[in-house]
mmCIF file of C-alpha atoms in Angstrom:
data_model
loop_
_atom_site.group_PDB
_atom_site.id
_atom_site.type_symbol
_atom_site.label_atom_id
_atom_site.label_comp_id
_atom_site.label_asym_id
_atom_site.label_seq_id
_atom_site.Cartn_x
_atom_site.Cartn_y
_atom_site.Cartn_z
ATOM 1 C CA MET D 1 11.448 -15.709 6.065
ATOM 2 C CA THR D 2 13.956 -12.923 5.712
ATOM 3 C CA GLU D 3 15.585 -11.258 8.609
ATOM 4 C CA THR D 4 14.966 -7.476 8.961
ATOM 5 C CA SER D 5 17.362 -5.434 10.933
ATOM 6 C CA ALA D 6 15.489 -3.499 13.681
ATOM 7 C CA PRO D 7 16.620 0.166 14.426
ATOM 8 C CA PRO D 8 19.023 0.453 17.193
ATOM 9 C CA ALA D 9 17.636 0.783 20.564
ATOM 10 C CA PHE D 10 17.869 4.110 22.426
ATOM 11 C CA ASN D 11 19.730 2.436 25.286
ATOM 12 C CA GLU D 12 22.846 1.918 23.104
ATOM 13 C CA ASP D 13 25.682 4.438 23.748
ATOM 14 C CA ALA D 14 25.886 5.512 20.055
ATOM 15 C CA ALA D 15 22.100 6.445 20.035
ATOM 16 C CA ARG D 16 22.456 8.321 23.276
ATOM 17 C CA ARG D 17 25.429 10.368 21.765
ATOM 18 C CA ARG D 18 23.448 11.163 18.703
ATOM 19 C CA LEU D 19 20.440 12.254 20.806
ATOM 20 C CA LYS D 20 22.575 14.398 23.031
ATOM 21 C CA LYS D 21 24.133 16.000 19.919
ATOM 22 C CA ARG D 22 20.657 16.753 18.507
ATOM 23 C CA HIS D 23 19.494 18.331 21.749
ATOM 24 C CA ALA D 24 22.541 20.505 21.971
ATOM 25 C CA ALA D 25 22.003 21.606 18.347
ATOM 26 C CA GLU D 26 18.450 22.446 19.163
ATOM 27 C CA ARG D 27 19.472 24.540 22.123
ATOM 28 C CA ARG D 28 22.051 26.369 20.046
ATOM 29 C CA PHE D 29 19.436 27.027 17.365
ATOM 30 C CA LYS D 30 17.019 28.537 19.900
ATOM 31 C CA ALA D 31 19.780 30.664 21.321
ATOM 32 C CA TYR D 32 20.689 32.019 17.905
ATOM 33 C CA GLY D 33 17.074 32.715 17.244
ATOM 34 C CA MET D 34 16.629 34.492 20.493
ATOM 35 C CA ALA D 35 19.899 36.460 19.901
ATOM 36 C CA ALA D 36 18.742 37.496 16.388
ATOM 37 C CA ILE D 37 15.427 38.733 17.861
ATOM 38 C CA GLY D 38 17.285 40.726 20.594
ATOM 39 C CA VAL D 39 19.509 42.358 17.997
ATOM 40 C CA ALA D 40 16.438 43.146 15.787
ATOM 41 C CA LEU D 41 14.668 44.680 18.779
ATOM 42 C CA GLY D 42 17.719 46.718 19.730
ATOM 43 C CA PHE D 43 17.927 48.108 16.165
ATOM 44 C CA LEU D 44 14.257 48.877 16.244
ATOM 45 C CA VAL D 45 14.552 50.843 19.485
ATOM 46 C CA LEU D 46 17.493 52.645 18.068
ATOM 47 C CA PHE D 47 15.720 53.470 14.882
ATOM 48 C CA VAL D 48 12.707 54.812 16.763
ATOM 49 C CA PHE D 49 14.847 56.864 18.926
ATOM 50 C CA SER D 50 16.709 58.289 16.023
ATOM 51 C CA ILE D 51 13.421 59.278 14.371
ATOM 52 C CA GLY D 52 12.043 60.757 17.636
ATOM 53 C CA SER D 53 15.178 62.862 18.371
ATOM 54 C CA GLN D 54 15.147 64.170 14.727
ATOM 55 C CA ALA D 55 11.445 64.972 14.935
ATOM 56 C CA LEU D 56 11.749 66.980 18.193
ATOM 57 C CA SER D 57 12.629 70.032 16.199
ATOM 58 C CA ALA D 58 9.294 69.919 14.381
ATOM 59 C CA PHE D 59 7.539 70.503 17.800
ATOM 60 C CA SER D 60 9.453 73.707 18.523
ATOM 61 C CA HIS D 61 8.321 77.160 17.644
ATOM 62 C CA HIS D 62 10.526 80.248 17.539
ATOM 63 C CA LYS D 63 9.269 83.655 17.416
ATOM 64 C CA VAL D 64 11.374 86.764 16.569
ATOM 65 C CA GLN D 65 9.878 90.181 17.156
ATOM 66 C CA PHE D 66 11.364 93.428 16.201
ATOM 67 C CA ASP D 67 10.226 96.754 14.815
ATOM 68 C CA LEU D 68 10.411 97.051 11.044
ATOM 69 C CA PRO D 69 9.801 100.229 9.181
ATOM 70 C CA LEU D 70 7.495 99.594 6.170
ATOM 71 C CA THR D 71 8.082 101.593 3.041
ATOM 72 C CA ALA D 72 5.280 101.986 0.592
ATOM 73 C CA ASP D 73 7.385 101.358 -2.544
ATOM 74 C CA VAL D 74 8.410 97.841 -1.365
ATOM 75 C CA VAL D 75 5.129 96.836 0.326
ATOM 76 C CA ALA D 76 2.712 98.203 -2.292
ATOM 77 C CA PRO D 77 4.227 97.451 -5.726
ATOM 78 C CA GLY D 78 3.364 99.948 -8.328
ATOM 79 C CA GLY D 79 1.803 102.288 -5.748
ATOM 80 C CA VAL D 80 -1.329 100.012 -5.523
ATOM 81 C CA GLY D 81 -3.105 100.559 -2.340
ATOM 82 C CA ASP D 82 -5.215 97.376 -2.610
ATOM 83 C CA THR D 83 -5.051 95.279 0.580
ATOM 84 C CA GLN D 84 -5.281 91.993 -1.503
ATOM 85 C CA ALA D 85 -2.172 93.045 -3.574
ATOM 86 C CA ILE D 86 -0.271 94.131 -0.523
ATOM 87 C CA SER D 87 -1.006 90.740 1.264
ATOM 88 C CA GLU D 88 0.167 88.814 -1.765
ATOM 89 C CA ASN D 89 3.367 90.695 -1.957
ATOM 90 C CA VAL D 90 5.352 88.168 0.152
ATOM 91 C CA THR D 91 8.526 89.048 -1.774
ATOM 92 C CA GLY D 92 8.438 92.581 -0.804
ATOM 93 C CA PHE D 93 7.988 91.932 2.862
ATOM 94 C CA TYR D 94 10.816 89.274 2.734
ATOM 95 C CA GLN D 95 13.024 91.703 1.044
ATOM 96 C CA LEU D 96 12.339 94.304 3.912
ATOM 97 C CA VAL D 97 13.183 91.720 6.552
ATOM 98 C CA ARG D 98 16.445 90.716 4.914
ATOM 99 C CA GLU D 99 17.501 94.224 4.443
ATOM 100 C CA ASP D 100 16.767 95.127 8.099
ATOM 101 C CA LEU D 101 18.661 92.049 9.373
ATOM 102 C CA ALA D 102 21.614 93.117 7.140
ATOM 103 C CA LEU D 103 21.470 96.604 8.831
ATOM 104 C CA ARG D 104 21.243 95.161 12.330
ATOM 105 C CA PHE D 105 24.082 92.719 11.751
ATOM 106 C CA PRO D 106 26.626 94.161 9.495
ATOM 107 C CA GLU D 107 29.336 92.017 10.710
ATOM 108 C CA ALA D 108 27.667 88.983 8.946
ATOM 109 C CA ALA D 109 28.364 90.432 5.615
ATOM 110 C CA VAL D 110 32.003 91.158 6.614
ATOM 111 C CA GLN D 111 32.661 87.599 7.783
ATOM 112 C CA GLY D 112 30.899 86.121 4.679
ATOM 113 C CA ARG D 113 27.879 84.707 6.798
ATOM 114 C CA ALA D 114 25.205 86.697 4.992
ATOM 115 C CA ARG D 115 23.530 83.482 3.732
ATOM 116 C CA GLU D 116 23.287 82.153 7.287
ATOM 117 C CA LEU D 117 21.747 85.500 8.293
ATOM 118 C CA ASN D 118 19.124 85.313 5.446
ATOM 119 C CA ASP D 119 18.394 81.708 6.542
ATOM 120 C CA LEU D 120 17.267 82.928 9.936
ATOM 121 C CA VAL D 121 13.884 84.006 8.359
ATOM 122 C CA THR D 122 12.128 81.948 5.669
ATOM 123 C CA ARG D 123 9.987 83.362 2.878
ATOM 124 C CA LEU D 124 6.879 82.013 4.536
ATOM 125 C CA ALA D 125 7.753 83.492 7.859
ATOM 126 C CA VAL D 126 6.609 86.969 6.642
ATOM 127 C CA LEU D 127 3.165 85.824 5.768
ATOM 128 C CA PRO D 128 1.570 86.964 8.984
ATOM 129 C CA MET D 129 3.227 90.370 8.446
ATOM 130 C CA ALA D 130 1.846 90.596 4.880
ATOM 131 C CA ARG D 131 -1.683 89.792 6.049
#
């Protein structure tokens, strides 16, 4: 018969050291995994907060109200008195609003901020007035 060597017993010092190293490596691996999950959750919270803070402006509604004299040559192009043509003339109403803003705030043109003044009112903001 041939002699076979049996695996070392667990009660030997070398085997215990190997087992202790393996358990320590497993604990480190678990700790690294938990840290990675924590970092990922932190970035997820930061990402959701960033989206939410940028989306808050979508829930706000600003309303500007002032008297605006309407002139027939700008509102009714070509002298057409058709209400449908007047309500489709968004460009004419937008031009009136921009001109009125320029008259109310002449210092904006002097300071080179006319573009910022025109950005206060969008082209679609005059739709209710046109209707």
